[in-house]
Coordinates of C-alpha atoms and ligand atoms in Angstrom, one line a residue:
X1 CA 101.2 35.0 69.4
X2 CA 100.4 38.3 71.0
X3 CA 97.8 39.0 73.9
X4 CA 94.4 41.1 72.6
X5 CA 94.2 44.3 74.2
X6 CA 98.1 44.9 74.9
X7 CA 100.0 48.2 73.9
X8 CA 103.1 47.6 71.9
X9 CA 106.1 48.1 73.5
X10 CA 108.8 49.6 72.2
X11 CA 112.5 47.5 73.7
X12 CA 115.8 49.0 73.9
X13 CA 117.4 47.7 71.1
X14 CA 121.2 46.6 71.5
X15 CA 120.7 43.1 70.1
X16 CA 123.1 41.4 67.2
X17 CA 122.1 42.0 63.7
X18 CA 122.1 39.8 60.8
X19 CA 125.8 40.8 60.0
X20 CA 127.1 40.0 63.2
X21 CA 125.1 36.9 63.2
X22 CA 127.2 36.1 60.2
X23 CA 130.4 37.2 61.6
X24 CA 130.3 35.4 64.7
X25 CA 129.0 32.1 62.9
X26 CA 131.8 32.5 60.3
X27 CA 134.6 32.7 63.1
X28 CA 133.6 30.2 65.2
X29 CA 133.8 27.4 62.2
X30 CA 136.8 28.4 61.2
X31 CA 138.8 27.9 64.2
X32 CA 140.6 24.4 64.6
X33 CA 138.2 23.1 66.9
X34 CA 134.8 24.3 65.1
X35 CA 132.1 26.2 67.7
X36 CA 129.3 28.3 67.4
X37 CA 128.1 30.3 70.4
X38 CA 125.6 29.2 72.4
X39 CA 123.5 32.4 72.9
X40 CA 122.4 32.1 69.5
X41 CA 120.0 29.0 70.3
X42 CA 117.4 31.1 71.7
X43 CA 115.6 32.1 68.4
X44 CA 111.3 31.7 68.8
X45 CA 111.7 28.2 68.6
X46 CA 114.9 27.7 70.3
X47 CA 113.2 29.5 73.2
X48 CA 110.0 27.7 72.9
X49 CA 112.2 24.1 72.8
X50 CA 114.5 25.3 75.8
X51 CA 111.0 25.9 78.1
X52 CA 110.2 22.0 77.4
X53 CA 113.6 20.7 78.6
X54 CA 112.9 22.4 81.9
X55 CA 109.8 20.2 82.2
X56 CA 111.7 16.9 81.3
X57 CA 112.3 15.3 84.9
X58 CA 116.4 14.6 83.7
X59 CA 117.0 18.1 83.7
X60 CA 117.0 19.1 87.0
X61 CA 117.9 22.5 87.3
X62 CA 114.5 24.3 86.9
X63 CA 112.9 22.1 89.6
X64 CA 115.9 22.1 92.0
X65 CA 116.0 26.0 91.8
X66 CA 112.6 26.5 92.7
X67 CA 112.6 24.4 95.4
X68 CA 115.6 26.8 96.9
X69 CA 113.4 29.6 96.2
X70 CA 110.3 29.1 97.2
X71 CA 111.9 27.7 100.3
X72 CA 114.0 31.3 101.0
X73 CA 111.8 33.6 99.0
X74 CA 111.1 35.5 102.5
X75 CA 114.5 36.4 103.4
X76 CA 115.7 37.3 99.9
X77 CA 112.8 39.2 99.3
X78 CA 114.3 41.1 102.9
X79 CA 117.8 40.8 101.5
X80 CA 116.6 42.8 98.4
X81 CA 114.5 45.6 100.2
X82 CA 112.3 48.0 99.6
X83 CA 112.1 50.0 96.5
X84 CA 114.6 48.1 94.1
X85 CA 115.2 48.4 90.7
X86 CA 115.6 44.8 89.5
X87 CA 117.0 43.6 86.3
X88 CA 117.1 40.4 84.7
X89 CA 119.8 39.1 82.4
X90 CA 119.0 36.2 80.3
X91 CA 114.6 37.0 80.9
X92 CA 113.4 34.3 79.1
X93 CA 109.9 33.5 79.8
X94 CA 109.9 35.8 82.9
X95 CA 108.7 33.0 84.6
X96 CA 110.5 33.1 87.5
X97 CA 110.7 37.2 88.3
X98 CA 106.7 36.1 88.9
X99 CA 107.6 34.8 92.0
X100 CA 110.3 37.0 93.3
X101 CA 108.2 39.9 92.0
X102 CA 105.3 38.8 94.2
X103 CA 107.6 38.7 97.6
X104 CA 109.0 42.3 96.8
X105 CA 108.4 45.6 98.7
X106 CA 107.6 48.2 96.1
X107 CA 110.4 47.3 93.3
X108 CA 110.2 51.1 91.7
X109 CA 111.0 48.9 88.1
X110 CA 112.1 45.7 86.1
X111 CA 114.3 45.8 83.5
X112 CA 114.3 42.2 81.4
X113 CA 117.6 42.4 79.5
X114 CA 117.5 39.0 76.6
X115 CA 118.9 38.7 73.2
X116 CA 115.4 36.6 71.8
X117 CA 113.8 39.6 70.6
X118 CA 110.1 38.2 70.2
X119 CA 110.1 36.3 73.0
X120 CA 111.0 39.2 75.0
X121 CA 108.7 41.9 73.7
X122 CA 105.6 39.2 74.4
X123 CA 106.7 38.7 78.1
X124 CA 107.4 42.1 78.8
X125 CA 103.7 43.6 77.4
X126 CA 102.3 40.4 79.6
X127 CA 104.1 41.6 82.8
X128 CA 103.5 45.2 82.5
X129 CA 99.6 44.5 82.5
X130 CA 100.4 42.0 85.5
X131 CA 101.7 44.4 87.6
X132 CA 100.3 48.1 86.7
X133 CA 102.4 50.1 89.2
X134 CA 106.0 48.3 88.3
X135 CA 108.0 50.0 85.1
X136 CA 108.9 47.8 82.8
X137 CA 111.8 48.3 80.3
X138 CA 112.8 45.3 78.1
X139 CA 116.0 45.7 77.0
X140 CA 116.9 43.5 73.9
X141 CA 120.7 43.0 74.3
X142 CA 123.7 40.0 74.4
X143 CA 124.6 41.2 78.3
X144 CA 127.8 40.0 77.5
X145 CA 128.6 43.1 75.5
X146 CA 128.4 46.4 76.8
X147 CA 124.9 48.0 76.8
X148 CA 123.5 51.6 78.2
X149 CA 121.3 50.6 81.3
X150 CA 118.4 53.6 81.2
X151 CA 118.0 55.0 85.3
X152 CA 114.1 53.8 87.0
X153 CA 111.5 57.1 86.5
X154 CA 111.7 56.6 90.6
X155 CA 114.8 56.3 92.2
X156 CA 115.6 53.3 93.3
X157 CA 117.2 52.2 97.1
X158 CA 119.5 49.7 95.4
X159 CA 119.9 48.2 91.5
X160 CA 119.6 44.1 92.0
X161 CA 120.5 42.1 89.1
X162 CA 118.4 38.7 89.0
X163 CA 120.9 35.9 87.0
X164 CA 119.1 32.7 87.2
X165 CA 118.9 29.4 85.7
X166 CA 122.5 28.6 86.1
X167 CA 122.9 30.5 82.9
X168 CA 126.6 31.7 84.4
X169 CA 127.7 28.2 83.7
X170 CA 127.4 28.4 79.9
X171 CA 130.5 31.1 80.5
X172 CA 133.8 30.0 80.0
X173 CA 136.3 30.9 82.8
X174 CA 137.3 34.5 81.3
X175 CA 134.4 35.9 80.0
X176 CA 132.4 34.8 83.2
X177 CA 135.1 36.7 85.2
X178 CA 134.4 39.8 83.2
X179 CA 130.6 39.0 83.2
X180 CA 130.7 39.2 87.1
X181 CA 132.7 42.7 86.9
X182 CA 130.5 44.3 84.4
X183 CA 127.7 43.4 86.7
X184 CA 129.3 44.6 89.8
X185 CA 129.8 48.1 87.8
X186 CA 126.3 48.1 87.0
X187 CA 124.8 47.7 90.2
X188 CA 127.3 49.8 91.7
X189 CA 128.2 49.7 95.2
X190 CA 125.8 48.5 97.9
X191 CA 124.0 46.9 94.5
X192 CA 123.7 43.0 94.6
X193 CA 123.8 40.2 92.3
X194 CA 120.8 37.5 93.5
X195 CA 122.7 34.3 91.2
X196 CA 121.7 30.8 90.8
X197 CA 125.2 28.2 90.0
X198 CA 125.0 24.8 89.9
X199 CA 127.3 22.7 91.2
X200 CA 129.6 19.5 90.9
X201 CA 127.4 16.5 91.3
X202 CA 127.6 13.4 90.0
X203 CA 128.7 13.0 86.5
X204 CA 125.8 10.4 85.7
X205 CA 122.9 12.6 86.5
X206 CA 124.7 15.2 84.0
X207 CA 124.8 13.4 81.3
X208 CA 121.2 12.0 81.6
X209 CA 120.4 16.0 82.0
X210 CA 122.0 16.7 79.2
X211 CA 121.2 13.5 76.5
X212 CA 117.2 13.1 78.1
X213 CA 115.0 10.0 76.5
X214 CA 113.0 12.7 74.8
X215 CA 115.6 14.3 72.7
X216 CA 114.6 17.6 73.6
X217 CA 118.1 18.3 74.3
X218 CA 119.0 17.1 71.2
X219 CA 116.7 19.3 69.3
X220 CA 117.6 22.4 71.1
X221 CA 120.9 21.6 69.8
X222 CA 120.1 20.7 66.1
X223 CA 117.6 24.3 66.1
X224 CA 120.9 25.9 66.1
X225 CA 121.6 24.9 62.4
X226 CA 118.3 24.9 61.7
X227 CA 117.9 28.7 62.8
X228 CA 122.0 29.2 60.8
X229 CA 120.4 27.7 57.7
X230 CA 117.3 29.8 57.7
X231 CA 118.7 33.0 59.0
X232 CA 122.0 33.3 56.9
X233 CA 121.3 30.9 54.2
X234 CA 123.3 28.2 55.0
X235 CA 122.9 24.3 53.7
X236 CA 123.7 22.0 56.6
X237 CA 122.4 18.7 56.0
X238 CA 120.9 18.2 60.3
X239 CA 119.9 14.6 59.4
X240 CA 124.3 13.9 59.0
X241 CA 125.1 15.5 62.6
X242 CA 124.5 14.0 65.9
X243 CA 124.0 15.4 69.3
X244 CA 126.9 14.5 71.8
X245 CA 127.0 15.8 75.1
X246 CA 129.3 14.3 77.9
X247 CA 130.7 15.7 81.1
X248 CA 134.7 17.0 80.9
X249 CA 135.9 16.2 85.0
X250 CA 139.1 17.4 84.1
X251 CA 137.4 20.9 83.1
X252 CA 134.1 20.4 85.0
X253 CA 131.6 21.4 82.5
X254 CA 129.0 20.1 80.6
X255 CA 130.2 20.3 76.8
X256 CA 127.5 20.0 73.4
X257 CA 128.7 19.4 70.6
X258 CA 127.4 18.2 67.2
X259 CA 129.7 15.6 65.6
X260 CA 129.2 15.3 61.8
X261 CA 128.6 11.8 60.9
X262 CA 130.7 11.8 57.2
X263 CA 133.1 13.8 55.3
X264 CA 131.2 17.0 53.7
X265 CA 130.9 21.1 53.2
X266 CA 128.7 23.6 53.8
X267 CA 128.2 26.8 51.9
X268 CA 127.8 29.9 54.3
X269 CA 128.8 33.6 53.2
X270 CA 130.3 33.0 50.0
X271 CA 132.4 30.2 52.5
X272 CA 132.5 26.6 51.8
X273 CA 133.2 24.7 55.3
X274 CA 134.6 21.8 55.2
X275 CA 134.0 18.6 57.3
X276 CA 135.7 15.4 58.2
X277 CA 133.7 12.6 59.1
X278 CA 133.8 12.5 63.2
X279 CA 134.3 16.0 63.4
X280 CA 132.6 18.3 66.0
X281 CA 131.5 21.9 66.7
X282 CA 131.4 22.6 70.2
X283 CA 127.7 24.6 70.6
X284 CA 128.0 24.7 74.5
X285 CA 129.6 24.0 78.1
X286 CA 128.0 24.5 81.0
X287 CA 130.2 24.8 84.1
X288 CA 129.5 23.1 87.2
X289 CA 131.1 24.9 90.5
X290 CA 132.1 23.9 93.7
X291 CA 131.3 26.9 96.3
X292 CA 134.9 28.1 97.4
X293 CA 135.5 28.3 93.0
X294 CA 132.9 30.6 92.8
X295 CA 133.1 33.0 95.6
X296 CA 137.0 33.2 94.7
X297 CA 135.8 34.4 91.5
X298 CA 132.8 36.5 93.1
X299 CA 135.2 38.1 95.4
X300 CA 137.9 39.0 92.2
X301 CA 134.9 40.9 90.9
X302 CA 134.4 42.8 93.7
X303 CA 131.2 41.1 95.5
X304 CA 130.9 39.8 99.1
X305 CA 128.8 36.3 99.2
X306 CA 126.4 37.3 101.5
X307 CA 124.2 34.4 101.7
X308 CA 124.2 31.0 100.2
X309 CA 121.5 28.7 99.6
X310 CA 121.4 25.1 98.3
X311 CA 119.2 22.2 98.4
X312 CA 119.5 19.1 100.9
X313 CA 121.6 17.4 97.8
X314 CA 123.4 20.1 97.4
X315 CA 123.3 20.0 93.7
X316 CA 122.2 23.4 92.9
X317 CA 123.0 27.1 94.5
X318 CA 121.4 30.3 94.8
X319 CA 123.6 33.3 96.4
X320 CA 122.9 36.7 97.3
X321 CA 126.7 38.9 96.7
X322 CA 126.5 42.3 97.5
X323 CA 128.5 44.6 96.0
X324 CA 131.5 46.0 98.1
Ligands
AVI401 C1 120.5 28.0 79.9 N1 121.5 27.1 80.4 C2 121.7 27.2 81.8 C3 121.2 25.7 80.0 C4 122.3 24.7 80.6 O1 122.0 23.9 81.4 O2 123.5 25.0 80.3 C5 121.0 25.4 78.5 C6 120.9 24.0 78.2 N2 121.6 23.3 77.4 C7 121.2 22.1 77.3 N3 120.2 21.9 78.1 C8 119.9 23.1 78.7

């Protein structure tokens, strides 16, 4: 629902169609191993269901993060400097640039780049009333494809790209190496990359942060049908799949799948899929990384690790690489 009394705002629209939608749905169930891609669970209510599982005490990333911020907020905030232009992939709520927002000097602009287009027009309006004197440019946009970054109306001292959320996990090894050298050519040299990664822990507290007793999980995973059957006119049956999610050592990730509990098809695109009882499609991994892994891959992008930060646990990062 939108706030009385704000201006529309107008985003820069890169964001997938309908078609592609279709496309990339299409493909992805007609491999050998059936996926669908993950970005796609963040329609309104795959958004809305994703902000509840950070609340669910299994799910410790959101908690866990904020604790490393607010704990180093100063000396980011330092890190960061005057006058930057920051941009967010993966916004969200916007919940967290709140905070980091409040500890910098003078950002000339914030540019929230996310592919849930209602979600991010709401936010944005919100923060531009928040905080008169900042420009804010939503950018609607999958920022794993190539998008045209508009320059601040003030020039900024550096471009800082805010990643956090451990959303760099649900990258699989190529694509997040790519991810890390498309950012480092859009903040350009000197720019940094402020990133939060989660790391190896315990496989028993994954899986209870991934299967929680409320079934939130589970329902962020079933939306994605939900939002395939609405969207594209599919006819997937939800109440014959069920949610399994596990942690793969061997691969160290997360995976998601949902397993189809009998033989059946679905009808999609003039398609019929076909299913074998036990069957999965793969929705989502979410890699966990020790600290050498990822500033070897940091480094191969062309960033220094400036600064690490973790919790006493050490079960979550958040690093500051800077740009060489
Ligand atoms: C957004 N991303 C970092 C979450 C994760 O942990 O991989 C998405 C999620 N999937 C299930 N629970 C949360």
């Amino acid at each position: 629902m939108k706030d009385e009394g704000l201006t529309e705002m107008a985003p820069l629209d890169f964001g997938p169609g309908r078609d592609r939608f279709l496309a990339e749905v299409l493909a992805g169930l007609g491999k050998p191993q059936k996926e669908l891609p993950s970005k796609y669970f963040y329609d309104e209510r795959g958004a809305d269901v994703f902000e509840r599982i950070c609340q669910v005490e299994e799910y410790y990333i959101p908690r866990v993060e904020a604790s490393i911020m607010q704990a180093h907020i100063g000396e980011m905030a330092d890190l960061i400097g005057h006058n930057a232009l920051l941009m967010e992939f993966g916004s969200g709520n916007c919940e967290k640039v709140r905070f980091l927002l409040d500890h910098l000097s003078d950002p000339v602009a914030y540019f929230p780049v996310d592919i849930s287009r209602e979600q991010l027009l709401i936010v944005a309006e919100q923060l531009a009333s928040e905080y008169p004197e900042l420009e804010v440019c939503p950018i609607c946009a999958d920022y794993l494809a190539r998008f045209d970054v508009p320059e601040a109306k003030r020039h900024p001292e550096r471009r800082c790209i805010y990643f956090p959320g451990s959303t760099f996990g649900n990258l699989d090894p190529v694509p997040a190496q790519r991810f890390l050298e498309r950012v480092a050519s859009t903040c350009g040299q000197g720019g940094a990359l402020l990133i939060g990664v989660d790391l190896k822990k315990d496989p028993v507290v994954l899986h209870r942060a991934y299967n929680d007793r409320d079934g939130l999980t589970a329902e962020f995973n079933f939306n994605l049908l939900r939002r395939i059957n609405r969207e594209l006119d599919c006819d997937f049956d939800l109440e014959s799949f069920r949610h399994y999610a596990f942690y793969n050592p061997r691969m160290s990730r997360v995976e998601m799948h949902l397993i189809s509990d009998r033989e059946q098809a679905v009808h999609l695109g003039g398609q019929t899929i076909s299913f074998a009882a036990g069957e999965s499609i793969w929705t989502e991994s979410s890699y966990k990384y020790d600290l050498k892994d990822f500033e070897r891959m940091a480094s191969g992008a062309g960033f220094n690790v400036e600064r690490v930060w973790t919790d006493e646990r050490q079960w979550f990062s958040v690093q500051y690489l800077v740009c060489r």
